[in-house]
Short mmCIF file of N, CA and C in Angstrom, two decimals:
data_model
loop_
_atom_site.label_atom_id
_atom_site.label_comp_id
_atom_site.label_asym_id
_atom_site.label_seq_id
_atom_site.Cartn_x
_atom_site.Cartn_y
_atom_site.Cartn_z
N UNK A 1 20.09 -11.34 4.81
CA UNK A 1 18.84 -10.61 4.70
C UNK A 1 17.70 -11.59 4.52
N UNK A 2 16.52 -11.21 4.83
CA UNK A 2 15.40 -12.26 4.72
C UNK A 2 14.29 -11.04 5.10
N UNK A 3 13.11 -12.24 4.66
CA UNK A 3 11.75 -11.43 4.89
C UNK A 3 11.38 -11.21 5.75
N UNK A 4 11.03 -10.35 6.80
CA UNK A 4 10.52 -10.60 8.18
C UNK A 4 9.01 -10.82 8.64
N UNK A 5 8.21 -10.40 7.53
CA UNK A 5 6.76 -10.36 7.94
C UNK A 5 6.00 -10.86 6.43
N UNK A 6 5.11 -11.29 6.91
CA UNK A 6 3.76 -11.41 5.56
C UNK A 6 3.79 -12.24 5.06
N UNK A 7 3.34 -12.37 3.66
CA UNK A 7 3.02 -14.13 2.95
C UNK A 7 4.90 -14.41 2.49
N UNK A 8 5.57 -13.45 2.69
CA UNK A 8 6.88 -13.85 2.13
C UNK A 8 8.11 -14.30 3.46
N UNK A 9 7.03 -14.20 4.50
CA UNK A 9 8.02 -14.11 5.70
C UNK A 9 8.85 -15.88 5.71
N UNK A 10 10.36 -15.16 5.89
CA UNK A 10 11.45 -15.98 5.91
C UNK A 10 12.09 -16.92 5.43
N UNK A 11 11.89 -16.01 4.07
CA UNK A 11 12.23 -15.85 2.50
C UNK A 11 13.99 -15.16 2.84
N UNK A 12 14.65 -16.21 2.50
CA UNK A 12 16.37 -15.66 2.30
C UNK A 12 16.45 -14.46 1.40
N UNK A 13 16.76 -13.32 1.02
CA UNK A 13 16.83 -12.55 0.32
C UNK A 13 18.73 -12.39 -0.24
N UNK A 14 19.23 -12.87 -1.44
CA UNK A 14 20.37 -12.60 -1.88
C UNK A 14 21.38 -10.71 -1.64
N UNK A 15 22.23 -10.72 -1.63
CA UNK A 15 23.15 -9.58 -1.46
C UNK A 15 24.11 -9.92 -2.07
N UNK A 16 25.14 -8.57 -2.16
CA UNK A 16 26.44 -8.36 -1.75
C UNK A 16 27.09 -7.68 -1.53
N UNK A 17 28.64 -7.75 -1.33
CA UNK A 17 29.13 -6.67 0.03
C UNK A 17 30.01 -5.59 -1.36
N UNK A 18 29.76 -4.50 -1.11
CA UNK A 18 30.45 -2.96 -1.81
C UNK A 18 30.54 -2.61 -0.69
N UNK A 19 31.33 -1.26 -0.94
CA UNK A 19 31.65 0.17 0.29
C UNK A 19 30.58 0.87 -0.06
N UNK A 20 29.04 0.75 -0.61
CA UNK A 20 28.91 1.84 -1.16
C UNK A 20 27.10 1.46 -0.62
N UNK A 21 27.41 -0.14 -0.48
CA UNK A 21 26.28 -0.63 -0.22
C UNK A 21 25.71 -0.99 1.52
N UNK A 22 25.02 -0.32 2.33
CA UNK A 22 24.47 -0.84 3.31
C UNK A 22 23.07 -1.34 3.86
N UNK A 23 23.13 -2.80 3.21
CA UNK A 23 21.54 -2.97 3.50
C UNK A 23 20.93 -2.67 5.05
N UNK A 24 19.30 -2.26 4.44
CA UNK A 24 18.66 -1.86 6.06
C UNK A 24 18.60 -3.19 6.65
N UNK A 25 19.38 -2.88 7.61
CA UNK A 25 19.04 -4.30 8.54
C UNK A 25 17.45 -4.29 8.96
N UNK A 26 17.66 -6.08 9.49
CA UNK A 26 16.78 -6.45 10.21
C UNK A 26 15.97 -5.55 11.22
N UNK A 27 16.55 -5.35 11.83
CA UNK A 27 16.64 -4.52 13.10
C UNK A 27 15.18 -3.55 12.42
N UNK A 28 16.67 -2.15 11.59
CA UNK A 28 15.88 -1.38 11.24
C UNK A 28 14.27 -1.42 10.61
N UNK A 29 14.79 -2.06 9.48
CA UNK A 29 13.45 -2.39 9.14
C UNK A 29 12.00 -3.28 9.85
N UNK A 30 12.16 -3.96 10.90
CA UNK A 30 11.18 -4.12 11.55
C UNK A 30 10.35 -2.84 12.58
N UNK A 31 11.90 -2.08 12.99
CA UNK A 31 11.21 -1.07 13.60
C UNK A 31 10.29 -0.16 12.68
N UNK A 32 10.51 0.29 10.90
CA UNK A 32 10.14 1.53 10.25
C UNK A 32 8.63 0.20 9.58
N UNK A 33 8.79 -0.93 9.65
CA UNK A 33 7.31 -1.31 9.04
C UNK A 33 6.31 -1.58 10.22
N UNK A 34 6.64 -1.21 11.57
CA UNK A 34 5.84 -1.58 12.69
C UNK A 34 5.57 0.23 12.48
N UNK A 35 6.06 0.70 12.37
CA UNK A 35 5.26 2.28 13.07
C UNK A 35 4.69 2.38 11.56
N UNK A 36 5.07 2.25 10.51
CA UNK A 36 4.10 2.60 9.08
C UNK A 36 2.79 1.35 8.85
N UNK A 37 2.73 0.28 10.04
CA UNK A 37 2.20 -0.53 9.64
C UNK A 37 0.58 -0.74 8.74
N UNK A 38 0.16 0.05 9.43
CA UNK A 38 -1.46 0.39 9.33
C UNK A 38 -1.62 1.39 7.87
N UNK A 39 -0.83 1.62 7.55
CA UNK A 39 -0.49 2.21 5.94
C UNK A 39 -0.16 1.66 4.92
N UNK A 40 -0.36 0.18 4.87
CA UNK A 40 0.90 -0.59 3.87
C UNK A 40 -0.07 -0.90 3.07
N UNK A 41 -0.98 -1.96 3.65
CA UNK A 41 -1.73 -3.29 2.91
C UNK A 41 -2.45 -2.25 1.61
N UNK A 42 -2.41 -2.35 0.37
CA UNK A 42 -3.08 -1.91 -0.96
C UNK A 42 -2.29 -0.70 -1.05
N UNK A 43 -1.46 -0.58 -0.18
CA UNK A 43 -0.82 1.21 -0.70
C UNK A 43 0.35 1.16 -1.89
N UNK A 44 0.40 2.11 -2.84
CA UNK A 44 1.14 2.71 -4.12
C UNK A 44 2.40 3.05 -3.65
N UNK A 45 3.59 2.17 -3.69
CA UNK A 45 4.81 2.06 -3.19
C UNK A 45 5.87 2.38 -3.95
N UNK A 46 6.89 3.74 -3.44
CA UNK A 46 7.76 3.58 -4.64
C UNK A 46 8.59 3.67 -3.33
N UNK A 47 10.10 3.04 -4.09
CA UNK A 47 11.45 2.38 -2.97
C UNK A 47 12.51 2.92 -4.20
N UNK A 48 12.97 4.13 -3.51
CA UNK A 48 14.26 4.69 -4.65
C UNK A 48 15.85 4.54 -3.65
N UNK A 49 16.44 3.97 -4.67
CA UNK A 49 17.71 3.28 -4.19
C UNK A 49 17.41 2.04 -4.03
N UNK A 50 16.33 1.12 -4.57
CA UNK A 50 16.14 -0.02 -4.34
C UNK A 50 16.88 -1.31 -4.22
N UNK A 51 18.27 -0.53 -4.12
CA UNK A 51 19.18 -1.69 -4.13
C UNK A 51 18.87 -3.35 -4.56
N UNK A 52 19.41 -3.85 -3.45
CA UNK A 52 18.54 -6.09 -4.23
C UNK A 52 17.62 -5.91 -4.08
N UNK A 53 16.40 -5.03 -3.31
CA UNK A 53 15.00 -5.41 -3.16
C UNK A 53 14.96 -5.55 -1.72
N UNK A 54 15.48 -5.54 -0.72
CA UNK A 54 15.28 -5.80 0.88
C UNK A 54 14.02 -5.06 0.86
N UNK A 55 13.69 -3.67 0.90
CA UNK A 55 12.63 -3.20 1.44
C UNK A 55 11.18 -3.52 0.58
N UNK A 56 11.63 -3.26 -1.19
CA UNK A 56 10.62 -3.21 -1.92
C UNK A 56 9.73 -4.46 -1.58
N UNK A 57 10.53 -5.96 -1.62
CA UNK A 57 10.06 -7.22 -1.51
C UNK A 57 9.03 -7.58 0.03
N UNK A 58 9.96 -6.17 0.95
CA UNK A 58 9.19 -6.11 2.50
C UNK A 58 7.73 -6.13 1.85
N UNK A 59 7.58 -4.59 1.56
CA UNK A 59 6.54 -4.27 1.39
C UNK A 59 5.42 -5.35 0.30
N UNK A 60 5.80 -5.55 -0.52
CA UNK A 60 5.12 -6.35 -1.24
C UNK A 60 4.63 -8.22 -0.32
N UNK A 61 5.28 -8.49 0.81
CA UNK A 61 4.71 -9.61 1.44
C UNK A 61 4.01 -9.22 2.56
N UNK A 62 3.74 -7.63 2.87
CA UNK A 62 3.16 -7.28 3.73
C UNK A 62 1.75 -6.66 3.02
N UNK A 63 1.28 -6.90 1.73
CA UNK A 63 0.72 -6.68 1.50
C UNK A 63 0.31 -5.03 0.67
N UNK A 64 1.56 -4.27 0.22
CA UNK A 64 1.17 -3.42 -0.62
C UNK A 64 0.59 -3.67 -1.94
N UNK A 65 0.21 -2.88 -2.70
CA UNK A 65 -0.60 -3.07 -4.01
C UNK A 65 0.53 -3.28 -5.18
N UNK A 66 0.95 -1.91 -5.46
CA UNK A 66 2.07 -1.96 -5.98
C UNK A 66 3.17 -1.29 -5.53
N UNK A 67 4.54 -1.81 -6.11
CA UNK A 67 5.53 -1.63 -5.52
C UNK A 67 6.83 -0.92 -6.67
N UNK A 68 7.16 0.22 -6.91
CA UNK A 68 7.77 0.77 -8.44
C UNK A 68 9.56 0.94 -7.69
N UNK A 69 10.55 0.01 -7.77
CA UNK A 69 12.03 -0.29 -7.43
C UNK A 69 12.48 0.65 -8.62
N UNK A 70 13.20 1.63 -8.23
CA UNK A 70 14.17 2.72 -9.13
C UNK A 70 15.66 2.33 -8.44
N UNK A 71 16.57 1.90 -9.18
CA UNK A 71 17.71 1.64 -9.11
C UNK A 71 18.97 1.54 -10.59
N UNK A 72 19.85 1.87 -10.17
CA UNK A 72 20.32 2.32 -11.58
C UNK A 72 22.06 1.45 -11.32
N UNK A 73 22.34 1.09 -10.18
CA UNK A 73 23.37 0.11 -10.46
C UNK A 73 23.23 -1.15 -10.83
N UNK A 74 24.17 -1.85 -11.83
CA UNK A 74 23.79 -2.82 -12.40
C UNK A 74 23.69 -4.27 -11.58
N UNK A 75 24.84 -4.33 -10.97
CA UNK A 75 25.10 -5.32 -10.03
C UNK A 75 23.49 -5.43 -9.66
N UNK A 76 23.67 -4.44 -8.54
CA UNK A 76 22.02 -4.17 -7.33
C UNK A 76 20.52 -4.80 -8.20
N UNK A 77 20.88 -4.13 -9.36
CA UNK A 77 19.87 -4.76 -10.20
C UNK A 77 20.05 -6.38 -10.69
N UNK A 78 20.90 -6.54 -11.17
CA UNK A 78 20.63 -8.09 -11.34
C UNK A 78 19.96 -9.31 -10.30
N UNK A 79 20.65 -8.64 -9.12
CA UNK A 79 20.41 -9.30 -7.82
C UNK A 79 18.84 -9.12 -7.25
N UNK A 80 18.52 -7.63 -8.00
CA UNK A 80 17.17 -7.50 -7.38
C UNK A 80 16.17 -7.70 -8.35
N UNK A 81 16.31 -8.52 -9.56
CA UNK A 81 15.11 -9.45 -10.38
C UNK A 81 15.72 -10.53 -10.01
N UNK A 82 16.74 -11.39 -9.49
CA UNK A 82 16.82 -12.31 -9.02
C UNK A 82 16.20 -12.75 -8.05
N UNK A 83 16.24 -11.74 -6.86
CA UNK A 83 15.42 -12.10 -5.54
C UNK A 83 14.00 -12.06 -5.92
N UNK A 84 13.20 -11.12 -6.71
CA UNK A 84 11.75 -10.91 -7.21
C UNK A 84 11.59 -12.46 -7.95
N UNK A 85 12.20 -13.05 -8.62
CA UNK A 85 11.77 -14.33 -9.52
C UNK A 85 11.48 -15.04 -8.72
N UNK A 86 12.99 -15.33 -8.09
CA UNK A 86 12.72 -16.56 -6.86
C UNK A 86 12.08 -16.68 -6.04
N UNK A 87 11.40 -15.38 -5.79
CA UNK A 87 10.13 -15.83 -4.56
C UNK A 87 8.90 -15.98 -5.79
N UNK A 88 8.68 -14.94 -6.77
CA UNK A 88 7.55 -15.30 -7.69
C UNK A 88 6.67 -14.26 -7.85
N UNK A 89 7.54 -12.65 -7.34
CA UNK A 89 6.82 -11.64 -7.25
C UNK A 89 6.08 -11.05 -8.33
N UNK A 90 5.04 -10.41 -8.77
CA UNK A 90 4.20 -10.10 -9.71
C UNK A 90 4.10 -8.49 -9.65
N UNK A 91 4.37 -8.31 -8.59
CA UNK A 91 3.82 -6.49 -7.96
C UNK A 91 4.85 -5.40 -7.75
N UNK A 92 6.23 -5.88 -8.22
CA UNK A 92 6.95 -5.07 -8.34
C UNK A 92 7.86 -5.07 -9.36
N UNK A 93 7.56 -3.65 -9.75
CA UNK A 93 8.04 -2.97 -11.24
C UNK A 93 9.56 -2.44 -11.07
N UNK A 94 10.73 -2.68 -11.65
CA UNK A 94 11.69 -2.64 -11.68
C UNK A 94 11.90 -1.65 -12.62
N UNK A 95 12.76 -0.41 -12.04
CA UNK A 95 13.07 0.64 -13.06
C UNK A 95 14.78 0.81 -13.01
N UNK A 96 15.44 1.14 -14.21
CA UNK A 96 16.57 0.96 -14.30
C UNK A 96 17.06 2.09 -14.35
N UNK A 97 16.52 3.16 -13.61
CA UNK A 97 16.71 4.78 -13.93
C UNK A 97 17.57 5.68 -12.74
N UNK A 98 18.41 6.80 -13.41
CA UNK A 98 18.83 7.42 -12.25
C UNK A 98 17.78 8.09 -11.60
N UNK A 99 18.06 8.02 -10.33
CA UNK A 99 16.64 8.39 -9.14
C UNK A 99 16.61 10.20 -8.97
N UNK A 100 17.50 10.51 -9.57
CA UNK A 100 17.12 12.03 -9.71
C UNK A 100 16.19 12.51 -10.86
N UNK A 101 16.98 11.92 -11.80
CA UNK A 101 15.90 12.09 -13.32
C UNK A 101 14.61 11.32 -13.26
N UNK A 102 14.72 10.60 -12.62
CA UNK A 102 13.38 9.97 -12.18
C UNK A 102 12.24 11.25 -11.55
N UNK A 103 11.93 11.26 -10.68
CA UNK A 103 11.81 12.33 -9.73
C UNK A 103 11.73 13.70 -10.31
N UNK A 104 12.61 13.75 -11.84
CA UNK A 104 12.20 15.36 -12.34
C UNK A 104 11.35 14.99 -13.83
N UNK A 105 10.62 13.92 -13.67
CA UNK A 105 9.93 13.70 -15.29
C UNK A 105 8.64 12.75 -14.19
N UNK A 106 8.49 11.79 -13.26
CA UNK A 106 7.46 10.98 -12.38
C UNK A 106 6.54 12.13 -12.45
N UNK A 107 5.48 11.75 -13.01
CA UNK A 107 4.09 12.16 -12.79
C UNK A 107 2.99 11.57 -11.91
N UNK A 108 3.28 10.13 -11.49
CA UNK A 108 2.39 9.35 -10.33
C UNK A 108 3.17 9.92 -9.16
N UNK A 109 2.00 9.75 -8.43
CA UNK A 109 1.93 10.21 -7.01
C UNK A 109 1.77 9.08 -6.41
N UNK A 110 2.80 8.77 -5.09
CA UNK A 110 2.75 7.07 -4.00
C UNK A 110 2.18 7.75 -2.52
N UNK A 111 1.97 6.59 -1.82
CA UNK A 111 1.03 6.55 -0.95
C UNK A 111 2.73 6.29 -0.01
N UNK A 112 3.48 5.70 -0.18
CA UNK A 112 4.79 5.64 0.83
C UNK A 112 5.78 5.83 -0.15
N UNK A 113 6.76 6.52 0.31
CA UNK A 113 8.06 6.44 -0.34
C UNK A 113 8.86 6.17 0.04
N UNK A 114 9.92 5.20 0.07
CA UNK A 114 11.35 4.85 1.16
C UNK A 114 12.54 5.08 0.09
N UNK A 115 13.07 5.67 0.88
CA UNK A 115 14.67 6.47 0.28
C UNK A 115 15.74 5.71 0.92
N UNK A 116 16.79 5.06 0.21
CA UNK A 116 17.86 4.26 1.10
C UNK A 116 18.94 4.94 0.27
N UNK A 117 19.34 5.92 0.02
CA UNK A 117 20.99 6.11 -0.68
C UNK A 117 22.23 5.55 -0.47
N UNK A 118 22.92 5.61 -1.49
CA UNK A 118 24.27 4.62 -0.90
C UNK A 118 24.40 5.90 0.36
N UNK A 119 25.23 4.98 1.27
CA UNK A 119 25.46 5.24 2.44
C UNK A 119 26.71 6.51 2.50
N UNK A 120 27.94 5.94 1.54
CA UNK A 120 28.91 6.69 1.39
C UNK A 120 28.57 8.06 1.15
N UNK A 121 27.39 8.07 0.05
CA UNK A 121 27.30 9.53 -0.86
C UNK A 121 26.84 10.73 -0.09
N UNK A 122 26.48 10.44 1.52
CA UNK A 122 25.60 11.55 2.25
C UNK A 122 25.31 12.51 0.93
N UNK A 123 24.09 11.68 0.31
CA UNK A 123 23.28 12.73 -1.03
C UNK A 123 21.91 12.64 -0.17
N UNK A 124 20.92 12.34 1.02
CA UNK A 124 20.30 12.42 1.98
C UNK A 124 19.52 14.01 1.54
N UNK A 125 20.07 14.75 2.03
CA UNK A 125 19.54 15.86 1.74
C UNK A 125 19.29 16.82 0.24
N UNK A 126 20.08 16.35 -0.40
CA UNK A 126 20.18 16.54 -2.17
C UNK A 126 18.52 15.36 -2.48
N UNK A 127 18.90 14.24 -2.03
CA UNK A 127 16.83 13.62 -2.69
C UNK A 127 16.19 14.15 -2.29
N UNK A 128 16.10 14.71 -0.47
CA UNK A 128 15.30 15.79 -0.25
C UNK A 128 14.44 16.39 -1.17
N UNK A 129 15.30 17.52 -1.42
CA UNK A 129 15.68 19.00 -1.86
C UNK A 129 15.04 18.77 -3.30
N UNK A 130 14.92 17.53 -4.00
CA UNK A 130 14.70 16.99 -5.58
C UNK A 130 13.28 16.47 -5.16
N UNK A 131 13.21 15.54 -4.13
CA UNK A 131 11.72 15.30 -4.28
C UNK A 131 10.28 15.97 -3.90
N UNK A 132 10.93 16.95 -3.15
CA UNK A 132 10.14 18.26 -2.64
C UNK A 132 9.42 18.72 -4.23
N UNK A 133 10.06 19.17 -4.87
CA UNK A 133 9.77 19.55 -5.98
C UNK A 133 9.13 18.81 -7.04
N UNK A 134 9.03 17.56 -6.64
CA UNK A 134 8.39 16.81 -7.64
C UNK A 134 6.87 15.98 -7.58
N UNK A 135 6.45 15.45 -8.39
CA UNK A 135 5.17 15.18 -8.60
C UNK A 135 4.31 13.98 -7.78
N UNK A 136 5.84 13.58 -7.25
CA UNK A 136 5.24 11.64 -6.47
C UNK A 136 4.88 11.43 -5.94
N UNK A 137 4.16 12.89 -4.59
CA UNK A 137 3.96 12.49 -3.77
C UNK A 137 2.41 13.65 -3.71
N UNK A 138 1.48 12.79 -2.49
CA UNK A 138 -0.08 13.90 -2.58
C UNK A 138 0.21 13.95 -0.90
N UNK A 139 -1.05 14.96 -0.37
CA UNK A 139 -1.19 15.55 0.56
C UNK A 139 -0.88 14.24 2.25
N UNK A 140 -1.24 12.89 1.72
CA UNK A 140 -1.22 11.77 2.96
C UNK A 140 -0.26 10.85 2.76
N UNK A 141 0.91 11.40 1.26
CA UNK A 141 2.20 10.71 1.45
C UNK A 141 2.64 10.33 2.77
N UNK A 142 3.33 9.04 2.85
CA UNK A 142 4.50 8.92 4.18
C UNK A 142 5.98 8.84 3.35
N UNK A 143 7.00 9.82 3.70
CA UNK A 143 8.52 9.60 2.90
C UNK A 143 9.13 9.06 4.38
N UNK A 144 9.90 8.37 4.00
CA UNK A 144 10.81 7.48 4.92
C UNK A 144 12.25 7.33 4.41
N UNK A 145 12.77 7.98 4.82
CA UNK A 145 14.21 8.21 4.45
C UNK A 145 15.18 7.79 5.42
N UNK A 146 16.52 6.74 4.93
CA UNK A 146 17.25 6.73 5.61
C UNK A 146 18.62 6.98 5.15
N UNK A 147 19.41 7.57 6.38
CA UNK A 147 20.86 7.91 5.94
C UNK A 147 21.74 7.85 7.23
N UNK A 148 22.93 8.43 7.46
CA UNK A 148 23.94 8.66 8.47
C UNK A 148 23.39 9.68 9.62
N UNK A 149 23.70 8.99 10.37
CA UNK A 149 23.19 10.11 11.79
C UNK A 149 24.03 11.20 11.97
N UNK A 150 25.42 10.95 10.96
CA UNK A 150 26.04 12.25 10.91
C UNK A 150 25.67 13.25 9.78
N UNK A 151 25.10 12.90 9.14
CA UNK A 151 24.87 13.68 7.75
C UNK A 151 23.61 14.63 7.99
N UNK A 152 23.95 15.70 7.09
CA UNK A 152 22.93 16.78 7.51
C UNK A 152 21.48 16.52 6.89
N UNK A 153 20.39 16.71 7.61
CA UNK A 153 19.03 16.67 7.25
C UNK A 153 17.97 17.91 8.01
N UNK A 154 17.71 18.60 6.59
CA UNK A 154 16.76 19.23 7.60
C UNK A 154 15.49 18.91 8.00
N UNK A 155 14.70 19.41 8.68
CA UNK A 155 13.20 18.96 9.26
C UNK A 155 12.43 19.28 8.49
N UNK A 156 12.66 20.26 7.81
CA UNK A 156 11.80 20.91 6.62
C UNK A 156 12.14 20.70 5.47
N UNK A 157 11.36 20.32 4.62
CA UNK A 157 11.60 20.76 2.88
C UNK A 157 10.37 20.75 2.48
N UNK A 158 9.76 22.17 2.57
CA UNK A 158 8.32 22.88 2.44
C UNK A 158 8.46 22.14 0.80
N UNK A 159 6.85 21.60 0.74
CA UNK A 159 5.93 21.48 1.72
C UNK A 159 5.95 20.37 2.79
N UNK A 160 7.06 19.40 3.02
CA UNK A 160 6.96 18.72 3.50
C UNK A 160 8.09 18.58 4.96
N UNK A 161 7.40 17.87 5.95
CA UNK A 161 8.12 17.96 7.14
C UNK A 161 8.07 17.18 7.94
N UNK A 162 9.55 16.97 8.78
CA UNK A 162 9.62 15.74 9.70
C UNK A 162 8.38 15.73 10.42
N UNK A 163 8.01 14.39 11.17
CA UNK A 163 7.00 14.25 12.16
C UNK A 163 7.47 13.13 13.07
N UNK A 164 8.66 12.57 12.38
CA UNK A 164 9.39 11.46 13.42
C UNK A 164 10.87 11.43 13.07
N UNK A 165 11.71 10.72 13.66
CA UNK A 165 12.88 10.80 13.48
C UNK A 165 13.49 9.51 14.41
N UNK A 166 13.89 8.48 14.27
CA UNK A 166 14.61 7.38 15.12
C UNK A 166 16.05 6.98 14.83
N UNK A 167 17.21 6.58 15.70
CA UNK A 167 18.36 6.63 15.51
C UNK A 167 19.12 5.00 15.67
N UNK A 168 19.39 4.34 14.84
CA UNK A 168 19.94 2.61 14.69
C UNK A 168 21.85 3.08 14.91
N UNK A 169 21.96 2.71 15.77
CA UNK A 169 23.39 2.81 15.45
C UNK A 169 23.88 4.39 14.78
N UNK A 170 24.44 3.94 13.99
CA UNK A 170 25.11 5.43 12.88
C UNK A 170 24.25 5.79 12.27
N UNK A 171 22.99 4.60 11.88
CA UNK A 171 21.67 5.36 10.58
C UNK A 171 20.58 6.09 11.90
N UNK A 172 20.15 6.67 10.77
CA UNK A 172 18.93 7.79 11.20
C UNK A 172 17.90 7.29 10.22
N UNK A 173 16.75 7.33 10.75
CA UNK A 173 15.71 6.90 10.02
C UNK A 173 14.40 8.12 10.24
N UNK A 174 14.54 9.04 8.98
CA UNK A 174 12.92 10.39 9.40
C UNK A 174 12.01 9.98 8.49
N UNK A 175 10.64 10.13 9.06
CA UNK A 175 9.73 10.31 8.18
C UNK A 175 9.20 11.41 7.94
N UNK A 176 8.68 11.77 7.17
CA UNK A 176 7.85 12.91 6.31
C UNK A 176 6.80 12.64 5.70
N UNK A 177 6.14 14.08 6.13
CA UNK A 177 4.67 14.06 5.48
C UNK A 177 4.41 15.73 5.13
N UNK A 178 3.42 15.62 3.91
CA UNK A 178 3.14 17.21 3.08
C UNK A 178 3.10 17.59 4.70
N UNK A 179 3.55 19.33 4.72
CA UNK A 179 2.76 19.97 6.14
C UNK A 179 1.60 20.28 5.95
N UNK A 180 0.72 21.27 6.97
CA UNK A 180 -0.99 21.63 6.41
C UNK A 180 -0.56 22.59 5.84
N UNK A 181 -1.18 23.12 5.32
CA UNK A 181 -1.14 24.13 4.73
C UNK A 181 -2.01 25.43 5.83
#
């Protein structure tokens, strides 16, 4: 893993291998920060499932403001204030919380949200279904969720609704935004 873009670009980023863990590749992630691009620089970033930091650390060398990592395995976490030190990051806040209970007590509202669940758990539509209901997000949110191209997702979770959808291999990558009202 490494950085692909910004003041952090091609920066080694640490891992390691679980059944449970699939970092967003390269690949992917160049494709989901080229179409969100024009949204990043100063935007209020939260990255749930933040695993080591691959995406959070994206965003933060591409220039987001702040960056709030919710992750609750320990491993994932050690690895992901490891990778934040060693480059020298300042802008991202490390939370050690389960990402559901998170999500039912979060009172800030983000400007992007990226969802990576372990891969195994097809729980995809369960964060859905939890963050619909919750406080994190305002009317020009972007949610960016990724999971299994086999796993069920719907287009809707009023108030919010697909507007894109791209397919990597086995992952699926949708974004979401509030609908109009």
């Amino acid at each position: 893993m490494r950085v692909i873009s910004g003041k952090y670009k091609g920066r080694r980023l640490v891992s390691f291998d679980a059944d449970h863990i699939r970092p967003t590749s390269d690949r992917v992630k160049e494709s989901v920060f080229n179409i969100i691009f024009s949204e990043i620089e100063g935007a209020e970033v939260l990255d749930l499932f933040s695993g080591t930091g691959n995406i959070a650390i994206e965003f933060s060398s591409r220039g987001a403001k702040n960056i709030d990592a919710v992750e609750l395995n320990k491993k994932s976490l050690q690895i992901l204030k490891k990778n934040i030190d060693s480059i020298g990051i300042d802008n991202i806040q490390v939370m050690a919380k389960d990402v559901f209970k998170f999500l039912s007590v979060a009172g800030k509202s983000y400007d992007i949200i990226f969802i990576d669940p372990p891969f195994t758990e097809k729980i995809a539509d369960k964060v859905m279904l939890a963050l619909k209901d919750s406080r994190v997000f305002h009317p020009n949110t972007i949610i960016i969720i990724e999971s299994s191209k086999f796993e069920k997702m719907d287009l809707e979770y009023l108030p919010l609704k697909c507007y894109d959808q791209r397919k990597f291999g086995d992952k699926s990558v949708s974004f979401f935004r509030k609908a109009e009202a």
